[in-house]
Short mmCIF file of C-alpha atoms and ligand atoms in Angstrom, two decimals:
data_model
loop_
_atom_site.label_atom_id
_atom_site.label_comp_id
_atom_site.label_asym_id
_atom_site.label_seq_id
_atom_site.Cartn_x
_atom_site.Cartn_y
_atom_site.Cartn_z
CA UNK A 1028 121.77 86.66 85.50
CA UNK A 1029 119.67 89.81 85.19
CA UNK A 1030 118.00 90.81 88.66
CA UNK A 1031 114.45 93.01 89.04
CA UNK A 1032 112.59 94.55 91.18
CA UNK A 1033 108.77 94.71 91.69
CA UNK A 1034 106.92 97.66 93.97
CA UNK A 1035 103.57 97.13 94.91
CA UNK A 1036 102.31 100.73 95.87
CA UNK A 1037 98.97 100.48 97.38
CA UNK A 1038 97.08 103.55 99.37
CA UNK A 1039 97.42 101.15 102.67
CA UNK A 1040 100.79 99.42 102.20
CA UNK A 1041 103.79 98.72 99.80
CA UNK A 1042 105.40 95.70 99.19
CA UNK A 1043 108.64 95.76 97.54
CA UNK A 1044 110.34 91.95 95.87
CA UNK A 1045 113.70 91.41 94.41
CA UNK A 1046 113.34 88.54 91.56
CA UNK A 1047 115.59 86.69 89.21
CA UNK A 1048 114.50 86.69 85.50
CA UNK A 1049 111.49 85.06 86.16
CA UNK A 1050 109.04 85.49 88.91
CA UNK A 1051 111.52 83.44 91.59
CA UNK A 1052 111.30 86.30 94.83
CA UNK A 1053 114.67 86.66 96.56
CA UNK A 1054 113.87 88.65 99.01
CA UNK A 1055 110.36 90.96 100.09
CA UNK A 1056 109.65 93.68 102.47
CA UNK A 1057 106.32 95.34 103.08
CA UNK A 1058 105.40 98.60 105.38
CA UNK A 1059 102.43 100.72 105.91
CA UNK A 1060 101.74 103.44 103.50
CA UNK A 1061 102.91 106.80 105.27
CA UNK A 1062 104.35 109.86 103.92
CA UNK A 1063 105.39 109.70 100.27
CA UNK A 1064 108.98 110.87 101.79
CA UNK A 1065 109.19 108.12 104.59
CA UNK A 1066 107.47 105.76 102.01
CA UNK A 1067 109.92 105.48 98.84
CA UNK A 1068 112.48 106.45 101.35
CA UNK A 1069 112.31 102.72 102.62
CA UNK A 1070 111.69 101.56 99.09
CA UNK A 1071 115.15 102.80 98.26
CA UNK A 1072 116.47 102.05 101.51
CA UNK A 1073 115.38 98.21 100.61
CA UNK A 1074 117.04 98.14 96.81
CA UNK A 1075 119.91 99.63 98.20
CA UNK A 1076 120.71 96.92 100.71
CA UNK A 1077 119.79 94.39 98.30
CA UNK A 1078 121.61 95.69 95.69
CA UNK A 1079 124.90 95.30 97.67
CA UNK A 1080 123.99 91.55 98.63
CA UNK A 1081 123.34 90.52 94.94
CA UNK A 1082 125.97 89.32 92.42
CA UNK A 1083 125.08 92.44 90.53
CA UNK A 1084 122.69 95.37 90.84
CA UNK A 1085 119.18 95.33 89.65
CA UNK A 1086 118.43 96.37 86.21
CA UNK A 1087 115.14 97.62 86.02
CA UNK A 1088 112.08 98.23 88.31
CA UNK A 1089 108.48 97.61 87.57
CA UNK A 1090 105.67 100.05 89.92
CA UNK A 1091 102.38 98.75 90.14
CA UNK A 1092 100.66 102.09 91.64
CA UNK A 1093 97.24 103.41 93.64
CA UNK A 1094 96.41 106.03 91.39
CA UNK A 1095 95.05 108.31 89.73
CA UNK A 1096 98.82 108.59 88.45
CA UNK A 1097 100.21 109.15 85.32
CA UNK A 1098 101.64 106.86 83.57
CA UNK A 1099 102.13 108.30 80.19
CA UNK A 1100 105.92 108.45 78.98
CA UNK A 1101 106.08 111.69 76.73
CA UNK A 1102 103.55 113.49 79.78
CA UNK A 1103 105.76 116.12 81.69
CA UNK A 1104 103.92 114.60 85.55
CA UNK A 1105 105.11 110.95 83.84
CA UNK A 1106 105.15 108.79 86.66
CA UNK A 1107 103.34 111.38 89.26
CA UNK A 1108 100.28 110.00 91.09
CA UNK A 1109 98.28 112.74 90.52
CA UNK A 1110 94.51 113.97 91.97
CA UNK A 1111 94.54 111.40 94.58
CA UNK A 1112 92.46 112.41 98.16
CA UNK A 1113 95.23 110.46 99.81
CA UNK A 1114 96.43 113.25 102.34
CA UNK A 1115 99.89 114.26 101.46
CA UNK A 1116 99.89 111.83 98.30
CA UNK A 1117 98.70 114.35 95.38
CA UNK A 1118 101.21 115.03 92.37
CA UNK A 1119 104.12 113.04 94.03
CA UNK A 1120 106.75 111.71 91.35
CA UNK A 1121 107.46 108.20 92.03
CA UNK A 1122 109.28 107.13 88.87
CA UNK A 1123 111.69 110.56 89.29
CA UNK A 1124 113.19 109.35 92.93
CA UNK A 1125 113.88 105.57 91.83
CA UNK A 1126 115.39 106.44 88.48
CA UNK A 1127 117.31 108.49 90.27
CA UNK A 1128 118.56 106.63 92.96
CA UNK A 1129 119.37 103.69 90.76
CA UNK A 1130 120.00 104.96 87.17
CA UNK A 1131 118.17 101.93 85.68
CA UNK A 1132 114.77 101.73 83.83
CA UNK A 1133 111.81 102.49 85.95
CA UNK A 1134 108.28 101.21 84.28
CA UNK A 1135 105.34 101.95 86.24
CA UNK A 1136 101.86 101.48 85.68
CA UNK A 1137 98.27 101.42 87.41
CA UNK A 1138 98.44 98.36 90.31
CA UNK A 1139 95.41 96.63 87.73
CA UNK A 1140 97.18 97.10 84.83
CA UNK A 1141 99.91 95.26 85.85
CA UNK A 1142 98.45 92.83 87.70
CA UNK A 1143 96.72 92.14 83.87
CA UNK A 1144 100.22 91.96 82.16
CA UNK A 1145 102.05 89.79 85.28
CA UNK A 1146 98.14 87.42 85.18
CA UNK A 1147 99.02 87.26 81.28
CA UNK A 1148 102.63 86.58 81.92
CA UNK A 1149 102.54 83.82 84.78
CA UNK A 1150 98.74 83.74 85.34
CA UNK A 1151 95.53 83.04 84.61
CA UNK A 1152 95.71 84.58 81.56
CA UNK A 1153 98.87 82.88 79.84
CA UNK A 1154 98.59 83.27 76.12
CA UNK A 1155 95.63 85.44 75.83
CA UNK A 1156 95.75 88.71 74.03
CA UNK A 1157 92.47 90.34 75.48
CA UNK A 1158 91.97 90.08 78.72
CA UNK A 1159 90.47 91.55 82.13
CA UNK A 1160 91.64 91.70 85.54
CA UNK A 1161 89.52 93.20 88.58
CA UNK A 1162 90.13 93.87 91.74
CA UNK A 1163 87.29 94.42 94.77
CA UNK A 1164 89.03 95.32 97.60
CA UNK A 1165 89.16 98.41 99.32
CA UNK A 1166 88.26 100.40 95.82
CA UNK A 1167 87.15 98.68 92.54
CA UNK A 1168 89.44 98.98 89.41
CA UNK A 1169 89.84 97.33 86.36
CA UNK A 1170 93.21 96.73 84.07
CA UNK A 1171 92.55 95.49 80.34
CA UNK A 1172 94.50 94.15 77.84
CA UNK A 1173 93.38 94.50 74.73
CA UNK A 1174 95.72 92.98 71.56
CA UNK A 1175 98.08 92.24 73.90
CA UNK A 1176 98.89 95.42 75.51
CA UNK A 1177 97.29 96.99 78.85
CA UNK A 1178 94.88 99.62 77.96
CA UNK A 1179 95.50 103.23 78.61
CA UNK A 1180 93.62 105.67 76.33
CA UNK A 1181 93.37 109.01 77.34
CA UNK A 1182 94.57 108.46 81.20
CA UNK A 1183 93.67 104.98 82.61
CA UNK A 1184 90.39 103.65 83.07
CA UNK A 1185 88.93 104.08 85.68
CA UNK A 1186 86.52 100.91 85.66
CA UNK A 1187 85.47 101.04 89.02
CA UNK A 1188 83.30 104.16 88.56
CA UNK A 1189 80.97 103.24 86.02
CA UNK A 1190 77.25 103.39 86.71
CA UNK A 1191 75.02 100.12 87.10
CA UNK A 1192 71.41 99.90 87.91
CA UNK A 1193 70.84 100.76 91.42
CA UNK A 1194 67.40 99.43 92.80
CA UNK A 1195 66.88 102.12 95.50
CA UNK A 1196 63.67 100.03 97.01
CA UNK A 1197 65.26 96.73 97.26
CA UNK A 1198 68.98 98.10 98.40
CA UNK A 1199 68.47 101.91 99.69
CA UNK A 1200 72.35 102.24 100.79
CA UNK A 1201 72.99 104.98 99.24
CA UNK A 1202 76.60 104.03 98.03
CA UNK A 1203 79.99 105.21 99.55
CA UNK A 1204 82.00 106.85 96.33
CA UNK A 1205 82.60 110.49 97.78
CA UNK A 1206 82.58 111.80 93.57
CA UNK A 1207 79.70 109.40 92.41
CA UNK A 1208 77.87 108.28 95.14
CA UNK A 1209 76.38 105.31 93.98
CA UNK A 1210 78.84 103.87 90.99
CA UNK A 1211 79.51 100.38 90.90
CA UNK A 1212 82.85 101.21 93.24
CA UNK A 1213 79.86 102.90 95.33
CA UNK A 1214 77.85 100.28 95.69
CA UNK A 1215 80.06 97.04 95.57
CA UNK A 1216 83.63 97.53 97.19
CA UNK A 1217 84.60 96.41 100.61
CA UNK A 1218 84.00 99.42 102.74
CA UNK A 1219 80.34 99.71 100.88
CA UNK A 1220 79.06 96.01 102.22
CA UNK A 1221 80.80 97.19 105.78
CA UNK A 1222 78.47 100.09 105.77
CA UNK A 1223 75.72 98.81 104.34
CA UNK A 1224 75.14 95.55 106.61
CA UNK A 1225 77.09 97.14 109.81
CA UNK A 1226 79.62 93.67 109.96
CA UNK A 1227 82.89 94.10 108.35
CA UNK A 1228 83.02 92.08 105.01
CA UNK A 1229 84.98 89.78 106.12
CA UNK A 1230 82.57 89.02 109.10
CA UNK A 1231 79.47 88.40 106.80
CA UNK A 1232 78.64 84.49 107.20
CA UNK A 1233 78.78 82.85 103.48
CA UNK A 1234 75.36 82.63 102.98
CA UNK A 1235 74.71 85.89 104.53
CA UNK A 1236 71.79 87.58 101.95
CA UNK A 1237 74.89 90.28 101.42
CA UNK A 1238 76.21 87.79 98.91
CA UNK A 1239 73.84 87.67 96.40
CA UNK A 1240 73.42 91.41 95.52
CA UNK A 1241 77.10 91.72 95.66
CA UNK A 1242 77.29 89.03 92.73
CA UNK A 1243 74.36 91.09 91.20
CA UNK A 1244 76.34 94.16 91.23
CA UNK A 1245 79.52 92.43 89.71
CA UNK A 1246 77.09 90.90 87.58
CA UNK A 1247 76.03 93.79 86.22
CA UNK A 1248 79.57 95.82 85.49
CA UNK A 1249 80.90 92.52 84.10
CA UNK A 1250 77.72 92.61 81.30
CA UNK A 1251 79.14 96.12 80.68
CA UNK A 1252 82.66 95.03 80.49
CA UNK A 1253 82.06 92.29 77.95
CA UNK A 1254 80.22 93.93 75.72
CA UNK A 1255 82.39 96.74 75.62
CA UNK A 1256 85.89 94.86 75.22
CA UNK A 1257 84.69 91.46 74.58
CA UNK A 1258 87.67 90.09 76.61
CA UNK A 1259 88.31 86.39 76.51
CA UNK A 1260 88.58 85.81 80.11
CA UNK A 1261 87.93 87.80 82.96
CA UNK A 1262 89.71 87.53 86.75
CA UNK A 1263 87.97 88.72 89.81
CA UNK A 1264 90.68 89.44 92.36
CA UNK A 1265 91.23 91.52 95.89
CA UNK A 1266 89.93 90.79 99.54
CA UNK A 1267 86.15 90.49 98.64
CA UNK A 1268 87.03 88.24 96.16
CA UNK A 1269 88.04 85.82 99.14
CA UNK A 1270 84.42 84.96 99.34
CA UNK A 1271 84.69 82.14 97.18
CA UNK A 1272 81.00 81.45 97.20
CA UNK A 1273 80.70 84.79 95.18
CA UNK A 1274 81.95 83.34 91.87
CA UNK A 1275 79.25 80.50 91.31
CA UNK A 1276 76.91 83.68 92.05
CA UNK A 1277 78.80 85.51 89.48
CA UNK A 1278 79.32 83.17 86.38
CA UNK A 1279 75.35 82.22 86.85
CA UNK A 1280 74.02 85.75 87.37
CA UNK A 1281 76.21 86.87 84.33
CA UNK A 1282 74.68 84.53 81.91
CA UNK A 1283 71.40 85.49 83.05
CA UNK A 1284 71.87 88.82 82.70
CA UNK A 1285 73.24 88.73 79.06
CA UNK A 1286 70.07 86.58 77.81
CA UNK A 1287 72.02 84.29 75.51
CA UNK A 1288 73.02 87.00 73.04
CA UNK A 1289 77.15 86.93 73.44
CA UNK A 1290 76.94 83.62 71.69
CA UNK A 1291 80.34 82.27 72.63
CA UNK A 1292 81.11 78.69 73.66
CA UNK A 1293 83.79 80.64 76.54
CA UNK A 1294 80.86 81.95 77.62
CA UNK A 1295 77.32 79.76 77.55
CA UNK A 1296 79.74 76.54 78.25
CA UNK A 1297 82.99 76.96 79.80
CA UNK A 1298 82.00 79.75 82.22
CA UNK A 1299 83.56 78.09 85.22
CA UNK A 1300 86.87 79.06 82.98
CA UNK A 1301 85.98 82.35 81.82
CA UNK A 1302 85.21 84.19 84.85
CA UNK A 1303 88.39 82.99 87.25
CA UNK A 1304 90.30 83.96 90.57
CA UNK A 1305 94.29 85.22 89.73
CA UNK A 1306 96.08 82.44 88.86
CA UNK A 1307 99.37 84.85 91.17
CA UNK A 1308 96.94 84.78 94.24
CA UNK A 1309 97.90 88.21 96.27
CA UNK A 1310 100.99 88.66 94.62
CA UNK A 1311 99.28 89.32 91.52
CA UNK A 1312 99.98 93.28 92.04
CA UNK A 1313 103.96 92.98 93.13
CA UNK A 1314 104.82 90.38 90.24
CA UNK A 1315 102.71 92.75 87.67
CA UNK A 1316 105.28 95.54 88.59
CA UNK A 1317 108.34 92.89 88.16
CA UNK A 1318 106.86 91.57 84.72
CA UNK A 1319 106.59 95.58 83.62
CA UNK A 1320 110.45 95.71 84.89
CA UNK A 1321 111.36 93.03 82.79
CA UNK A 1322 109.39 94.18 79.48
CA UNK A 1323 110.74 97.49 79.88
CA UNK A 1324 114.57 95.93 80.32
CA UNK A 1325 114.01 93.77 77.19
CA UNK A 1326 112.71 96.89 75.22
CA UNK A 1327 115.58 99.37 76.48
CA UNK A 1328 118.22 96.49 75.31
CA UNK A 1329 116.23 96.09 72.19
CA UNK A 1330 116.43 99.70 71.65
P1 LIG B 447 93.28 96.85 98.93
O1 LIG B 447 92.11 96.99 98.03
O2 LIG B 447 93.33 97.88 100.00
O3 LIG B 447 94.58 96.69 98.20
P2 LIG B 447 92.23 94.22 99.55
O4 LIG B 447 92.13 93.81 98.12
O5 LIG B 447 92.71 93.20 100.54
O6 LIG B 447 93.16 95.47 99.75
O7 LIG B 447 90.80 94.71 99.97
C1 LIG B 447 90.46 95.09 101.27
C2 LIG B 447 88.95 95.05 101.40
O8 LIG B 447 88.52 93.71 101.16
C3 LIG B 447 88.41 95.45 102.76
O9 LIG B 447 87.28 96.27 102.58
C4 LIG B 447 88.02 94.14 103.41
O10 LIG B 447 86.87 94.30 104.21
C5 LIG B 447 87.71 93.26 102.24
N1 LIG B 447 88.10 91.87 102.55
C6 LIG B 447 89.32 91.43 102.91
N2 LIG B 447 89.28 90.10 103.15
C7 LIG B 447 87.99 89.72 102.93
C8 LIG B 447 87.31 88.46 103.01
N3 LIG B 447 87.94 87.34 103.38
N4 LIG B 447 86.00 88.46 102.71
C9 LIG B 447 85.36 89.58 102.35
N5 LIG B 447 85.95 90.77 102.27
C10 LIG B 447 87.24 90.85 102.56
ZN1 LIG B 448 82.69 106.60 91.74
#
């Protein structure tokens, strides 16, 4: 039996699992996000004791990172998060330290992209080849799959910070991104309905008006992203997403807004199944870094 770890690195906390070959956790920790030395400090500190309690060592790990990071192999800042405005958090290596400290594989990739490839593993998006995962939580981000493999291009996208129609007479909050202002991460993320209706978002009542011109904004990005990667399913994930009222809002506001001219069944009849909460819940982001781990310890074998 092969054993795996999973990291979770997120801007507020980390959570760290140790699984078996599938997605089984043996054992979890999480902590608050604090120095990057204090930080993977404990995440070593945490595969080292359960290294020595295991039959045998881990044999890879799998990061699912905040970013902007860098998670191109051949790129000399591979595995750096790299311009973030977390304090203390720009061009850290976090791939260097574990391999390192363990001398096994060490995948990482952005927290949505591997939340796409563990949702297409054990998910809500078993057996698809094209595929999108978003997250609206504290920031907005996007991972795609596309043909079966998580989407990287040039960097990573950066999905969150597209622009959508802003209706400055009917919604004049200006939007909250400190490099766009008013992008659909802007406009739409948790902090934004905090400071736009004064309640916290988890404090807005269900049918609080709040609700509809969040689904509006979704709405809108999601027109963007299916016409630009036509993916065959699409799951809305992260704290906001909690609001459970917002995805009848969603699929219905989505159709209206693409007037009948994506003319797919998936789409105009099955909607309920196309636009979906993660099938992983909130572990959708640790189990994304172990099913990375365990791709990258089949391909180093294979190798
Ligand atoms: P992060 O994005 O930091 O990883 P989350 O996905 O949990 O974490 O997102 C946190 C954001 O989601 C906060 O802005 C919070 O207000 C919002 N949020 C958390 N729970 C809820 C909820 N039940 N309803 C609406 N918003 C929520
Ligand atoms: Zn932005």
């Amino acid at each position: 039996m092969n054993y795996f770890g999973g990291i979770e690195a997120g801007g507020t906390k980390f959570v760290c699992v140790v699984t078996d070959e599938g997605k089984e956790v043996l054992a979890e920790t999480r902590f608050p996000t604090t120095t990057p030395k204090e930080t993977l400090g404990r995440v070593v500190q945490f595969f080292q004791e359960e290294n020595a309690r295991l039959p045998q060592p881990i044999s890879a790990i799998g990061v699912a990172c905040f970013g902007p990071l860098d998670p191109a192999p051949e790129s000399p800042t591979f595995g750096y998060i790299t311009t973030t405005p977390k304090p203390g958090w720009a061009n850290t290596p976090v791939v260097g330290p574990l391999r390192e400290a363990f001398g096994v594989p060490v995948a990482i990739d952005t927290d949505v992209n591997a939340a796409a490839v563990g949702e297409g593993v054990w998910g809500a998006a078993q057996g698809l080849s094209d595929f999108l995962y978003l997250t609206i939580g504290t920031g907005i981000g996007g991972g795609a799959v596309v043909n079966g493999r998580p989407v990287h291009g040039l960097i990573h996208p950066e999905m969150g910070h597209i622009r959508i129609p802003h209706d400055l007479a009917d919604d004049p909050f200006p939007g909250r991104c400190p490099y766009h202002g008013d992008c659909f991460e802007g406009l739409a993320c948790g902090p934004a309905l905090m400071e736009r209706w004064g309640v916290p978002a988890d404090q807005l009542p269900p049918d609080h008006p709040a609700w509809q011109l969040e689904a509006h904004y979704i709405a809108l990005a999601l027109q963007s992203f299916i016409c630009t990667l036509s993916p065959k399913r699409i799951i809305l994930g992260g704290g906001v997403m909690q609001q459970a009222q917002l995805f009848p809002m969603i699929r219905a506001e989505t159709i209206a807004l693409l007037r009948g001219y994506v003319q797919s069944p998936a789409i105009l009849e099955e909607i309920d199944r196309y636009i979906v909460p993660p099938g992983l819940g909130g572990r959708a982001g640790v189990l994304g870094g172990v099913a990375l781990a365990q791709a990258l310890f089949r391909e180093t074998r294979q190798a």
